[in-house]
Tab-separated table of N, CA, C and O and ligand atoms in Angstrom:
chain	number	residue	atom	x	y	z
A	812	MET	N	8.481	-20.704	3.384
A	812	MET	CA	7.744	-19.718	2.917
A	812	MET	C	7.837	-18.500	4.047
A	812	MET	O	7.760	-18.423	5.400
A	813	ALA	N	8.213	-17.020	3.596
A	813	ALA	CA	8.407	-16.416	4.171
A	813	ALA	C	6.799	-15.588	4.518
A	813	ALA	O	6.197	-16.095	3.775
A	814	GLU	N	6.671	-15.432	5.925
A	814	GLU	CA	5.595	-14.969	6.557
A	814	GLU	C	5.934	-13.390	7.288
A	814	GLU	O	6.823	-13.216	7.705
A	815	ARG	N	5.048	-12.840	6.674
A	815	ARG	CA	5.394	-11.440	6.996
A	815	ARG	C	3.882	-10.699	7.919
A	815	ARG	O	2.698	-11.160	7.391
A	816	GLU	N	3.729	-10.098	9.016
A	816	GLU	CA	2.859	-9.521	9.587
A	816	GLU	C	2.871	-7.900	9.221
A	816	GLU	O	3.949	-7.297	9.705
A	817	ALA	N	1.502	-7.489	8.972
A	817	ALA	CA	1.502	-5.922	8.902
A	817	ALA	C	0.006	-5.165	9.748
A	817	ALA	O	-0.421	-6.366	10.555
A	818	THR	N	0.830	-4.645	10.877
A	818	THR	CA	0.070	-3.946	12.160
A	818	THR	C	0.054	-2.638	12.039
A	818	THR	O	1.118	-1.680	11.630
A	819	CYS	N	-1.070	-2.394	12.512
A	819	CYS	CA	-1.490	-1.044	12.919
A	819	CYS	C	-0.718	-0.242	13.639
A	819	CYS	O	-0.278	-1.152	14.554
A	820	ALA	N	-1.199	1.164	14.482
A	820	ALA	CA	0.032	1.717	15.050
A	820	ALA	C	-0.226	0.896	16.491
A	820	ALA	O	0.453	0.468	17.664
A	821	CYS	N	-1.560	0.427	17.004
A	821	CYS	CA	-2.113	0.250	18.362
A	821	CYS	C	-1.816	-1.684	18.311
A	821	CYS	O	-2.203	-1.796	19.453
A	822	GLY	N	-1.679	-2.215	17.169
A	822	GLY	CA	-1.632	-3.549	17.221
A	822	GLY	C	-2.872	-4.277	17.080
A	822	GLY	O	-2.980	-5.441	16.821
A	823	GLY	N	-4.194	-3.306	17.186
A	823	GLY	CA	-5.460	-4.287	17.219
A	823	GLY	C	-5.591	-5.098	15.505
A	823	GLY	O	-6.320	-5.804	15.529
A	824	LEU	N	-5.272	-4.465	14.668
A	824	LEU	CA	-5.735	-4.833	13.369
A	824	LEU	C	-4.280	-5.180	12.653
A	824	LEU	O	-3.188	-4.876	12.555
A	825	ARG	N	-4.275	-6.806	12.293
A	825	ARG	CA	-2.811	-7.167	11.606
A	825	ARG	C	-3.604	-8.094	10.438
A	825	ARG	O	-4.230	-8.580	10.638
A	826	VAL	N	-2.341	-8.155	9.616
A	826	VAL	CA	-3.002	-9.548	8.942
A	826	VAL	C	-1.609	-9.907	8.353
A	826	VAL	O	-0.508	-9.128	8.701
A	827	THR	N	-1.593	-11.317	7.847
A	827	THR	CA	-0.722	-12.042	7.693
A	827	THR	C	-0.186	-12.385	6.082
A	827	THR	O	-1.539	-12.651	5.755
A	828	LEU	N	0.706	-12.387	5.700
A	828	LEU	CA	0.767	-12.103	4.465
A	828	LEU	C	2.128	-13.636	4.061
A	828	LEU	O	3.278	-13.381	4.668
A	829	ALA	N	1.820	-14.473	3.224
A	829	ALA	CA	2.911	-15.294	3.138
A	829	ALA	C	3.380	-15.184	1.649
A	829	ALA	O	2.660	-14.908	0.716
A	830	GLY	N	4.395	-15.557	1.611
A	830	GLY	CA	5.865	-15.507	0.061
A	830	GLY	C	5.972	-14.081	0.083
A	830	GLY	O	5.835	-13.035	0.961
A	831	GLU	N	6.443	-14.086	-1.040
A	831	GLU	CA	7.133	-12.478	-1.365
A	831	GLU	C	6.105	-11.434	-2.012
A	831	GLU	O	5.265	-12.276	-2.826
A	832	PRO	N	6.373	-9.897	-1.806
A	832	PRO	CA	5.339	-9.356	-2.805
A	832	PRO	C	5.510	-9.523	-4.250
A	832	PRO	O	6.802	-9.987	-4.698
A	833	LEU	N	4.356	-9.442	-4.855
A	833	LEU	CA	4.593	-9.203	-6.300
A	833	LEU	C	5.552	-7.857	-6.653
A	833	LEU	O	6.028	-7.785	-7.654
A	834	LEU	N	4.996	-6.831	-5.652
A	834	LEU	CA	5.686	-5.333	-6.220
A	834	LEU	C	5.435	-4.895	-5.050
A	834	LEU	O	4.323	-4.982	-4.088
A	835	VAL	N	6.793	-3.840	-5.246
A	835	VAL	CA	6.344	-2.640	-3.772
A	835	VAL	C	6.291	-1.396	-4.734
A	835	VAL	O	7.179	-1.192	-5.748
A	836	SER	N	5.292	-0.563	-4.571
A	836	SER	CA	5.231	0.527	-5.087
A	836	SER	C	5.258	1.733	-4.395
A	836	SER	O	4.218	1.656	-3.502
A	837	THR	N	5.890	3.088	-4.410
A	837	THR	CA	5.427	4.238	-4.012
A	837	THR	C	4.933	5.275	-4.988
A	837	THR	O	4.958	4.911	-5.706
A	838	CYS	N	3.906	5.902	-4.271
A	838	CYS	CA	3.169	7.053	-4.739
A	838	CYS	C	2.994	8.388	-4.320
A	838	CYS	O	2.909	8.581	-3.206
A	839	CYS	N	3.260	9.249	-5.059
A	839	CYS	CA	3.646	11.012	-4.612
A	839	CYS	C	2.162	11.426	-4.915
A	839	CYS	O	2.098	12.564	-4.820
A	840	CYS	N	1.122	10.845	-5.013
A	840	CYS	CA	-0.079	11.635	-5.445
A	840	CYS	C	-0.468	12.443	-4.396
A	840	CYS	O	-0.329	11.742	-3.395
A	841	THR	N	-1.538	13.341	-4.532
A	841	THR	CA	-1.873	13.763	-3.335
A	841	THR	C	-2.836	13.052	-2.602
A	841	THR	O	-3.276	13.270	-1.318
A	842	ARG	N	-3.543	12.219	-2.991
A	842	ARG	CA	-4.514	11.331	-2.518
A	842	ARG	C	-3.392	10.364	-1.539
A	842	ARG	O	-3.989	10.183	-0.245
A	843	CYS	N	-2.769	9.971	-1.864
A	843	CYS	CA	-1.883	9.092	-0.905
A	843	CYS	C	-1.179	9.887	0.095
A	843	CYS	O	-1.127	9.586	1.064
A	844	GLN	N	-0.762	11.280	-0.345
A	844	GLN	CA	0.063	12.215	0.744
A	844	GLN	C	-1.298	12.408	1.983
A	844	GLN	O	-0.997	12.376	2.931
A	845	ARG	N	-2.478	12.520	1.464
A	845	ARG	CA	-3.670	12.956	2.450
A	845	ARG	C	-4.053	11.563	3.273
A	845	ARG	O	-4.130	11.816	4.481
A	846	ARG	N	-3.896	10.368	2.606
A	846	ARG	CA	-4.251	9.056	3.384
A	846	ARG	C	-3.492	8.958	4.310
A	846	ARG	O	-3.707	8.403	5.526
A	847	THR	N	-1.987	8.923	3.927
A	847	THR	CA	-1.237	8.783	4.565
A	847	THR	C	-0.645	9.517	5.715
A	847	THR	O	0.047	9.376	6.994
A	848	GLY	N	-0.854	10.850	5.360
A	848	GLY	CA	-0.003	12.040	6.547
A	848	GLY	C	1.375	12.228	6.166
A	848	GLY	O	1.791	12.964	6.860
A	849	SER	N	1.777	11.448	5.235
A	849	SER	CA	3.167	11.384	4.579
A	849	SER	C	3.237	11.924	3.627
A	849	SER	O	2.708	12.709	2.783
A	850	PHE	N	4.628	12.042	2.897
A	850	PHE	CA	4.883	12.626	1.324
A	850	PHE	C	4.812	11.924	0.815
A	850	PHE	O	4.713	12.179	-0.895
A	851	PHE	N	4.694	10.603	0.927
A	851	PHE	CA	4.030	9.489	-0.353
A	851	PHE	C	3.776	8.111	0.243
A	851	PHE	O	3.576	7.937	1.544
A	852	GLY	N	2.746	7.155	-0.013
A	852	GLY	CA	2.384	6.129	0.023
A	852	GLY	C	3.224	4.913	-0.446
A	852	GLY	O	3.785	5.357	-1.232
A	853	VAL	N	3.463	3.953	0.547
A	853	VAL	CA	3.969	2.869	0.030
A	853	VAL	C	2.928	1.739	0.076
A	853	VAL	O	2.041	1.409	1.057
A	854	THR	N	2.582	1.195	-1.159
A	854	THR	CA	2.186	0.048	-1.151
A	854	THR	C	2.697	-1.529	-1.532
A	854	THR	O	3.486	-1.632	-2.521
A	855	VAL	N	2.354	-2.172	-0.940
A	855	VAL	CA	3.127	-3.691	-0.901
A	855	VAL	C	1.956	-4.515	-1.637
A	855	VAL	O	1.003	-4.895	-0.880
A	856	TYR	N	2.269	-4.970	-3.107
A	856	TYR	CA	1.180	-6.085	-3.181
A	856	TYR	C	1.466	-7.354	-3.312
A	856	TYR	O	2.468	-7.886	-3.579
A	857	PHE	N	0.388	-8.027	-2.977
A	857	PHE	CA	0.231	-9.347	-3.055
A	857	PHE	C	-0.847	-9.737	-4.084
A	857	PHE	O	-1.929	-9.114	-4.058
A	858	ARG	N	-1.259	-11.384	-3.884
A	858	ARG	CA	-2.222	-11.866	-4.224
A	858	ARG	C	-3.135	-12.051	-2.785
A	858	ARG	O	-2.551	-12.114	-2.061
A	859	PRO	N	-4.581	-12.256	-3.450
A	859	PRO	CA	-5.364	-12.536	-2.202
A	859	PRO	C	-4.745	-13.845	-1.763
A	859	PRO	O	-5.334	-13.994	-0.012
A	860	ALA	N	-4.494	-14.605	-2.166
A	860	ALA	CA	-4.404	-16.011	-2.030
A	860	ALA	C	-2.983	-16.256	-0.640
A	860	ALA	O	-2.983	-16.824	-0.102
A	861	GLN	N	-2.474	-14.920	-1.200
A	861	GLN	CA	-1.268	-14.830	0.152
A	861	GLN	C	-1.560	-14.556	1.548
A	861	GLN	O	-0.852	-14.403	2.135
A	862	VAL	N	-2.830	-13.863	1.562
A	862	VAL	CA	-3.548	-13.370	2.944
A	862	VAL	C	-3.463	-14.595	3.734
A	862	VAL	O	-4.511	-15.296	3.339
A	863	THR	N	-2.728	-14.745	4.843
A	863	THR	CA	-3.497	-16.510	5.302
A	863	THR	C	-3.883	-16.063	7.086
A	863	THR	O	-3.812	-17.061	7.694
A	864	GLY	N	-4.147	-14.375	7.015
A	864	GLY	CA	-4.441	-14.262	8.494
A	864	GLY	C	-4.642	-13.046	8.888
A	864	GLY	O	-4.359	-12.104	8.235
A	865	ARG	N	-5.933	-12.883	9.108
A	865	ARG	CA	-6.900	-11.281	9.657
A	865	ARG	C	-6.783	-11.166	10.911
A	865	ARG	O	-7.953	-12.240	11.677
A	866	VAL	N	-6.668	-10.305	12.189
A	866	VAL	CA	-6.854	-10.396	13.413
A	866	VAL	C	-7.263	-9.101	13.663
A	866	VAL	O	-6.885	-8.070	12.675
A	867	GLY	N	-8.397	-8.663	14.257
A	867	GLY	CA	-9.258	-7.138	14.529
A	867	GLY	C	-10.272	-6.594	13.174
A	867	GLY	O	-10.358	-7.497	12.530
A	868	GLU	N	-10.764	-5.739	13.872
A	868	GLU	CA	-12.220	-5.205	13.139
A	868	GLU	C	-11.006	-4.032	12.348
A	868	GLU	O	-10.980	-3.019	12.820
A	869	ALA	N	-12.062	-4.174	11.096
A	869	ALA	CA	-11.454	-3.170	10.195
A	869	ALA	C	-12.407	-1.987	9.958
A	869	ALA	O	-13.781	-2.616	9.699
A	870	ALA	N	-12.425	-0.888	10.163
A	870	ALA	CA	-13.127	0.233	9.542
A	870	ALA	C	-12.815	0.235	7.940
A	870	ALA	O	-11.966	0.359	7.702
A	871	GLU	N	-13.911	0.637	6.687
A	871	GLU	CA	-13.528	1.008	5.493
A	871	GLU	C	-13.377	2.468	5.213
A	871	GLU	O	-14.401	3.281	5.838
A	872	PHE	N	-12.750	2.723	4.315
A	872	PHE	CA	-12.619	3.943	3.768
A	872	PHE	C	-12.851	3.950	2.010
A	872	PHE	O	-11.698	3.223	1.729
A	873	ARG	N	-13.982	4.252	1.347
A	873	ARG	CA	-13.726	4.277	0.362
A	873	ARG	C	-13.465	5.278	-0.517
A	873	ARG	O	-14.410	6.314	-0.340
A	874	ARG	N	-12.403	5.536	-1.060
A	874	ARG	CA	-11.668	7.245	-1.608
A	874	ARG	C	-13.034	7.330	-2.720
A	874	ARG	O	-12.901	6.497	-3.739
A	875	PRO	N	-13.623	8.590	-2.503
A	875	PRO	CA	-14.144	9.044	-3.675
A	875	PRO	C	-13.293	9.300	-4.925
A	875	PRO	O	-12.066	9.808	-4.850
A	876	GLY	N	-14.286	8.577	-6.012
A	876	GLY	CA	-13.521	8.344	-7.224
A	876	GLY	C	-12.349	7.920	-7.448
A	876	GLY	O	-11.100	7.825	-8.475
A	877	SER	N	-12.227	6.757	-6.777
A	877	SER	CA	-11.124	5.789	-6.484
A	877	SER	C	-11.423	4.367	-7.339
A	877	SER	O	-12.582	3.867	-7.210
A	878	GLU	N	-10.304	3.760	-7.041
A	878	GLU	CA	-10.808	2.628	-7.480
A	878	GLU	C	-10.515	1.145	-5.754
A	878	GLU	O	-10.737	0.148	-6.350
A	879	ALA	N	-10.135	2.023	-5.273
A	879	ALA	CA	-9.661	1.197	-4.123
A	879	ALA	C	-10.392	1.524	-2.726
A	879	ALA	O	-11.226	2.521	-2.502
A	880	THR	N	-11.083	0.273	-1.938
A	880	THR	CA	-11.463	0.615	-0.614
A	880	THR	C	-10.226	0.510	0.547
A	880	THR	O	-9.679	-0.784	0.639
A	881	PHE	N	-10.073	1.169	1.446
A	881	PHE	CA	-8.894	1.022	2.315
A	881	PHE	C	-9.766	0.687	3.889
A	881	PHE	O	-10.492	1.297	4.163
A	882	ARG	N	-8.945	-0.266	4.289
A	882	ARG	CA	-9.074	-1.016	5.341
A	882	ARG	C	-8.302	-0.229	6.809
A	882	ARG	O	-7.072	-0.791	6.401
A	883	PHE	N	-8.733	0.535	7.598
A	883	PHE	CA	-8.050	1.068	8.642
A	883	PHE	C	-8.341	0.371	10.155
A	883	PHE	O	-10.104	0.104	9.984
A	884	CYS	N	-7.395	0.399	11.062
A	884	CYS	CA	-7.822	0.351	12.548
A	884	CYS	C	-9.003	1.480	13.069
A	884	CYS	O	-8.432	2.712	12.891
A	885	PRO	N	-10.235	0.957	13.612
A	885	PRO	CA	-11.123	2.144	14.101
A	885	PRO	C	-10.685	2.979	15.392
A	885	PRO	O	-10.705	4.091	16.026
A	886	ARG	N	-9.458	2.399	15.831
A	886	ARG	CA	-8.834	2.724	17.163
A	886	ARG	C	-7.691	3.996	17.098
A	886	ARG	O	-8.177	4.797	17.713
A	887	CYS	N	-7.193	3.442	16.135
A	887	CYS	CA	-5.689	4.502	16.056
A	887	CYS	C	-5.463	5.153	14.684
A	887	CYS	O	-5.010	6.087	14.489
A	888	GLY	N	-6.662	4.240	13.517
A	888	GLY	CA	-6.571	5.224	12.320
A	888	GLY	C	-5.607	4.688	11.193
A	888	GLY	O	-5.869	4.962	10.130
A	889	SER	N	-4.441	3.874	11.631
A	889	SER	CA	-3.710	2.989	10.898
A	889	SER	C	-4.313	2.353	9.491
A	889	SER	O	-4.918	1.894	9.679
A	890	SER	N	-4.115	2.934	8.459
A	890	SER	CA	-4.563	1.972	7.230
A	890	SER	C	-3.254	0.847	7.204
A	890	SER	O	-2.569	0.863	7.241
A	891	VAL	N	-4.315	-0.268	6.996
A	891	VAL	CA	-3.060	-1.305	6.858
A	891	VAL	C	-2.841	-2.425	5.480
A	891	VAL	O	-2.051	-2.805	5.061
A	892	TRP	N	-4.227	-2.361	4.748
A	892	TRP	CA	-4.624	-2.968	3.772
A	892	TRP	C	-5.746	-2.489	2.877
A	892	TRP	O	-6.656	-2.020	3.412
A	893	TRP	N	-5.717	-2.852	1.561
A	893	TRP	CA	-7.091	-2.065	0.622
A	893	TRP	C	-7.036	-3.456	-0.431
A	893	TRP	O	-6.087	-4.091	-0.795
A	894	ALA	N	-8.044	-3.063	-1.118
A	894	ALA	CA	-8.254	-4.057	-2.195
A	894	ALA	C	-9.330	-3.193	-3.130
A	894	ALA	O	-9.526	-2.033	-2.785
A	895	PHE	N	-8.908	-3.478	-4.311
A	895	PHE	CA	-9.295	-2.731	-5.536
A	895	PHE	C	-10.675	-3.199	-6.350
A	895	PHE	O	-11.135	-4.149	-6.186
A	896	ASP	N	-11.473	-1.922	-6.418
A	896	ASP	CA	-12.901	-2.196	-6.859
A	896	ASP	C	-13.141	-3.394	-7.886
A	896	ASP	O	-14.423	-4.171	-7.843
A	897	ASP	N	-12.520	-3.318	-8.779
A	897	ASP	CA	-12.248	-4.072	-10.421
A	897	ASP	C	-11.719	-5.419	-9.704
A	897	ASP	O	-10.950	-5.709	-9.339
A	898	PRO	N	-12.746	-6.305	-9.983
A	898	PRO	CA	-12.325	-7.842	-9.766
A	898	PRO	C	-11.143	-8.123	-10.508
A	898	PRO	O	-10.746	-9.543	-10.123
A	899	ALA	N	-11.232	-7.771	-11.429
A	899	ALA	CA	-9.942	-7.882	-12.294
A	899	ALA	C	-8.833	-7.926	-11.803
A	899	ALA	O	-7.478	-8.487	-11.991
A	900	GLU	N	-8.651	-6.925	-10.773
A	900	GLU	CA	-7.728	-6.755	-10.371
A	900	GLU	C	-7.299	-7.623	-8.854
A	900	GLU	O	-7.665	-7.452	-7.765
A	901	ASP	N	-6.797	-8.915	-9.373
A	901	ASP	CA	-6.890	-9.660	-8.285
A	901	ASP	C	-5.006	-9.380	-7.071
A	901	ASP	O	-4.800	-10.339	-7.344
A	902	ILE	N	-5.285	-8.580	-7.032
A	902	ILE	CA	-4.115	-8.387	-5.805
A	902	ILE	C	-4.764	-7.423	-4.787
A	902	ILE	O	-6.286	-6.784	-4.224
A	903	VAL	N	-3.735	-7.560	-3.286
A	903	VAL	CA	-4.366	-6.791	-2.418
A	903	VAL	C	-3.220	-5.826	-1.944
A	903	VAL	O	-2.366	-6.327	-2.240
A	904	GLY	N	-3.634	-4.889	-1.898
A	904	GLY	CA	-2.495	-3.870	-1.349
A	904	GLY	C	-2.360	-3.509	0.401
A	904	GLY	O	-3.075	-3.465	0.814
A	905	VAL	N	-0.853	-3.697	0.520
A	905	VAL	CA	-0.750	-3.424	2.052
A	905	VAL	C	0.187	-2.430	2.117
A	905	VAL	O	0.986	-2.201	1.618
A	906	ALA	N	-0.373	-1.582	3.061
A	906	ALA	CA	0.621	-0.526	3.648
A	906	ALA	C	2.201	-0.882	3.725
A	906	ALA	O	2.467	-1.649	4.970
A	907	GLY	N	3.401	-0.372	3.376
A	907	GLY	CA	4.331	-0.387	3.530
A	907	GLY	C	4.953	-0.199	4.921
A	907	GLY	O	5.801	-1.200	5.374
A	908	GLY	N	4.567	0.615	5.619
A	908	GLY	CA	5.306	0.998	6.558
A	908	GLY	C	4.281	0.087	8.048
A	908	GLY	O	5.265	0.002	9.259
A	909	ALA	N	3.321	-0.699	7.533
A	909	ALA	CA	2.745	-1.489	8.557
A	909	ALA	C	3.430	-2.659	8.959
A	909	ALA	O	3.494	-3.278	9.843
A	910	PHE	N	4.588	-3.027	8.196
A	910	PHE	CA	5.336	-3.976	8.458
A	910	PHE	C	6.584	-3.798	9.536
A	910	PHE	O	6.748	-4.960	10.181
A	911	ALA	N	6.795	-2.368	9.135
A	911	ALA	CA	7.893	-1.702	10.312
A	911	ALA	C	9.284	-2.762	10.024
A	911	ALA	O	9.729	-3.079	11.099
A	912	ASP	N	9.596	-3.414	9.045
A	912	ASP	CA	10.895	-4.440	8.708
A	912	ASP	C	11.310	-3.637	7.695
A	912	ASP	O	10.799	-4.104	6.377
A	913	PRO	N	12.866	-3.808	8.016
A	913	PRO	CA	13.989	-2.977	7.269
A	913	PRO	C	14.188	-4.339	6.054
A	913	PRO	O	14.880	-3.910	5.039
A	914	ARG	N	13.589	-5.637	6.275
A	914	ARG	CA	14.127	-6.586	5.356
A	914	ARG	C	12.882	-6.600	4.192
A	914	ARG	O	12.917	-7.582	3.129
A	915	LEU	N	11.935	-5.972	4.751
A	915	LEU	CA	10.652	-5.904	3.321
A	915	LEU	C	11.410	-5.211	1.840
A	915	LEU	O	12.490	-4.506	2.056
A	916	PRO	N	11.555	-5.528	0.911
A	916	PRO	CA	11.864	-5.097	-0.295
A	916	PRO	C	11.716	-3.772	-0.322
A	916	PRO	O	10.628	-3.406	-0.204
A	917	GLY	N	12.746	-3.147	-1.233
A	917	GLY	CA	12.712	-1.637	-1.378
A	917	GLY	C	11.589	-1.538	-2.578
A	917	GLY	O	11.342	-2.917	-3.358
A	918	PRO	N	11.525	-0.595	-2.880
A	918	PRO	CA	10.435	-0.173	-3.986
A	918	PRO	C	10.931	-0.500	-5.047
A	918	PRO	O	12.171	-0.293	-5.675
A	919	HIS	N	10.096	-1.023	-6.016
A	919	HIS	CA	9.929	-1.333	-7.811
A	919	HIS	C	9.935	-0.288	-8.642
A	919	HIS	O	10.322	-0.087	-9.657
A	920	ARG	N	9.265	1.192	-8.043
A	920	ARG	CA	8.655	1.920	-8.832
A	920	ARG	C	8.144	3.303	-8.124
A	920	ARG	O	7.880	2.749	-7.068
A	921	MET	N	8.581	4.284	-8.688
A	921	MET	CA	7.499	5.556	-8.153
A	921	MET	C	6.634	6.036	-9.082
A	921	MET	O	7.003	6.407	-10.092
A	922	THR	N	5.451	6.148	-8.674
A	922	THR	CA	4.216	6.975	-9.644
A	922	THR	C	4.237	8.200	-8.973
A	922	THR	O	4.181	8.903	-7.740
A	923	HIS	N	3.244	9.082	-10.089
A	923	HIS	CA	2.837	10.545	-9.903
A	923	HIS	C	3.841	11.470	-9.089
A	923	HIS	O	3.515	12.199	-8.155
A	924	THR	N	4.699	11.292	-9.484
A	924	THR	CA	6.088	12.469	-8.945
A	924	THR	C	5.960	13.966	-9.524
A	924	THR	O	6.139	14.654	-8.906
A	925	ALA	N	4.675	14.054	-10.302
A	925	ALA	CA	4.720	15.186	-10.886
A	925	ALA	C	3.762	16.249	-10.080
A	925	ALA	O	4.207	17.316	-9.803
A	926	THR	N	3.260	15.498	-8.476
A	926	THR	CA	3.045	15.974	-7.353
A	926	THR	C	3.563	15.981	-6.235
A	926	THR	O	3.260	16.392	-5.598
A	927	GLY	N	5.015	15.129	-6.478
A	927	GLY	CA	5.559	14.820	-5.575
A	927	GLY	C	6.117	16.299	-5.139
A	927	GLY	O	6.652	17.291	-5.359
A	928	HIS	N	6.906	15.877	-3.781
A	928	HIS	CA	7.694	17.157	-3.159
A	928	HIS	C	9.024	16.874	-4.016
A	928	HIS	O	9.592	15.953	-4.180
A	929	PRO	N	9.743	17.734	-4.388
A	929	PRO	CA	11.101	17.784	-5.289
A	929	PRO	C	12.303	17.125	-4.156
A	929	PRO	O	12.818	16.812	-4.811
A	930	PHE	N	12.066	17.175	-3.002
A	930	PHE	CA	13.066	16.551	-2.017
A	930	PHE	C	12.784	15.316	-1.816
A	930	PHE	O	13.650	14.225	-1.155
A	931	VAL	N	11.617	14.669	-2.617
A	931	VAL	CA	10.986	13.452	-2.273
A	931	VAL	C	11.747	12.468	-3.321
A	931	VAL	O	11.713	13.000	-4.617
A	932	THR	N	13.160	11.828	-3.596
A	932	THR	CA	13.409	11.421	-4.549
A	932	THR	C	13.645	9.663	-4.482
A	932	THR	O	13.280	9.240	-3.460
A	933	SER	N	13.357	8.830	-5.620
A	933	SER	CA	13.240	7.174	-5.592
A	933	SER	C	15.251	6.784	-5.703
A	933	SER	O	15.651	7.680	-5.916
A	934	PRO	N	14.970	5.697	-5.182
A	934	PRO	CA	16.173	5.277	-5.281
A	934	PRO	C	16.472	4.647	-6.576
A	934	PRO	O	16.071	4.619	-7.593
A	935	GLN	N	17.698	4.838	-6.940
A	935	GLN	CA	18.397	4.589	-8.169
A	935	GLN	C	17.937	3.412	-8.793
A	935	GLN	O	18.196	2.547	-8.570
A	936	GLY	N	17.860	4.053	-10.360
A	936	GLY	CA	17.295	2.690	-11.371
A	936	GLY	C	16.044	2.194	-11.219
A	936	GLY	O	15.646	1.291	-12.222
A	937	ILE	N	15.208	2.616	-10.649
A	937	ILE	CA	13.715	2.198	-10.763
A	937	ILE	C	12.929	3.500	-11.428
A	937	ILE	O	13.540	4.287	-11.435
A	938	PRO	N	11.985	2.362	-12.100
A	938	PRO	CA	11.161	3.569	-13.103
A	938	PRO	C	10.429	4.390	-12.328
A	938	PRO	O	9.798	4.216	-11.551
A	939	THR	N	10.414	5.543	-13.088
A	939	THR	CA	9.563	6.611	-12.109
A	939	THR	C	8.365	7.480	-13.306
A	939	THR	O	9.004	7.219	-14.851
A	940	TYR	N	7.408	7.708	-12.449
A	940	TYR	CA	6.047	8.039	-13.842
A	940	TYR	C	5.749	9.307	-13.256
A	940	TYR	O	5.249	9.395	-12.138
A	941	GLU	N	5.580	10.414	-14.407
A	941	GLU	CA	5.144	11.683	-13.783
A	941	GLU	C	3.462	11.105	-13.303
A	941	GLU	O	3.045	12.322	-12.521
A	942	ASP	N	2.442	10.222	-13.824
A	942	ASP	CA	1.082	10.360	-13.608
A	942	ASP	C	1.682	8.473	-13.135
A	942	ASP	O	2.267	8.369	-12.104
A	943	GLY	N	0.166	7.817	-13.456
A	943	GLY	CA	0.463	6.896	-12.872
A	943	GLY	C	1.081	5.700	-14.035
A	943	GLY	O	1.802	6.073	-14.672
A	944	PRO	N	0.735	4.813	-13.266
A	944	PRO	CA	2.004	3.319	-13.998
A	944	PRO	C	1.642	3.042	-15.455
A	944	PRO	O	-0.119	3.009	-15.406
A	945	PRO	N	2.394	2.784	-16.354
A	945	PRO	CA	1.165	2.093	-17.371
A	945	PRO	C	0.845	0.884	-17.151
A	945	PRO	O	1.379	0.287	-16.262
A	946	ASP	N	-0.332	0.284	-17.971
A	946	ASP	CA	-1.082	-1.346	-17.553
A	946	ASP	C	-0.416	-1.900	-17.904
A	946	ASP	O	0.426	-1.740	-18.632
B	982	ZN	ZN1	-4.685	0.233	15.601
B	983	ZN	ZN1	-1.256	7.497	-4.852
């Protein structure tokens, strides 16, 4: 089974995931832009049971008015993974860039394009949504 490691910029905070991700999603909402310092966020979704290892101390940021609590490295500031407040959401999100692995599957969808920069485009053929994805 494939095993992947997501790592913060300094290497102090790491999470290991077993198996393939459920979904890779890119998001152009303004909250993701501010959180990442980039023009869009990339979330790689796994089941919590796929988390096979965690190393390092994580600081937490609960985004106001949001549904998620982000875990980031207190030394370098990189977000590495996040969980959703609703326990029915049986998923964990991991920062796509934290894998630094070009073999990671590409995005399956792009959301919140209404607030995205016009030069940020999605790969051909994936669904795009002006706002959030449909449930
Ligand atoms: Zn770090
Ligand atoms: Zn977003």
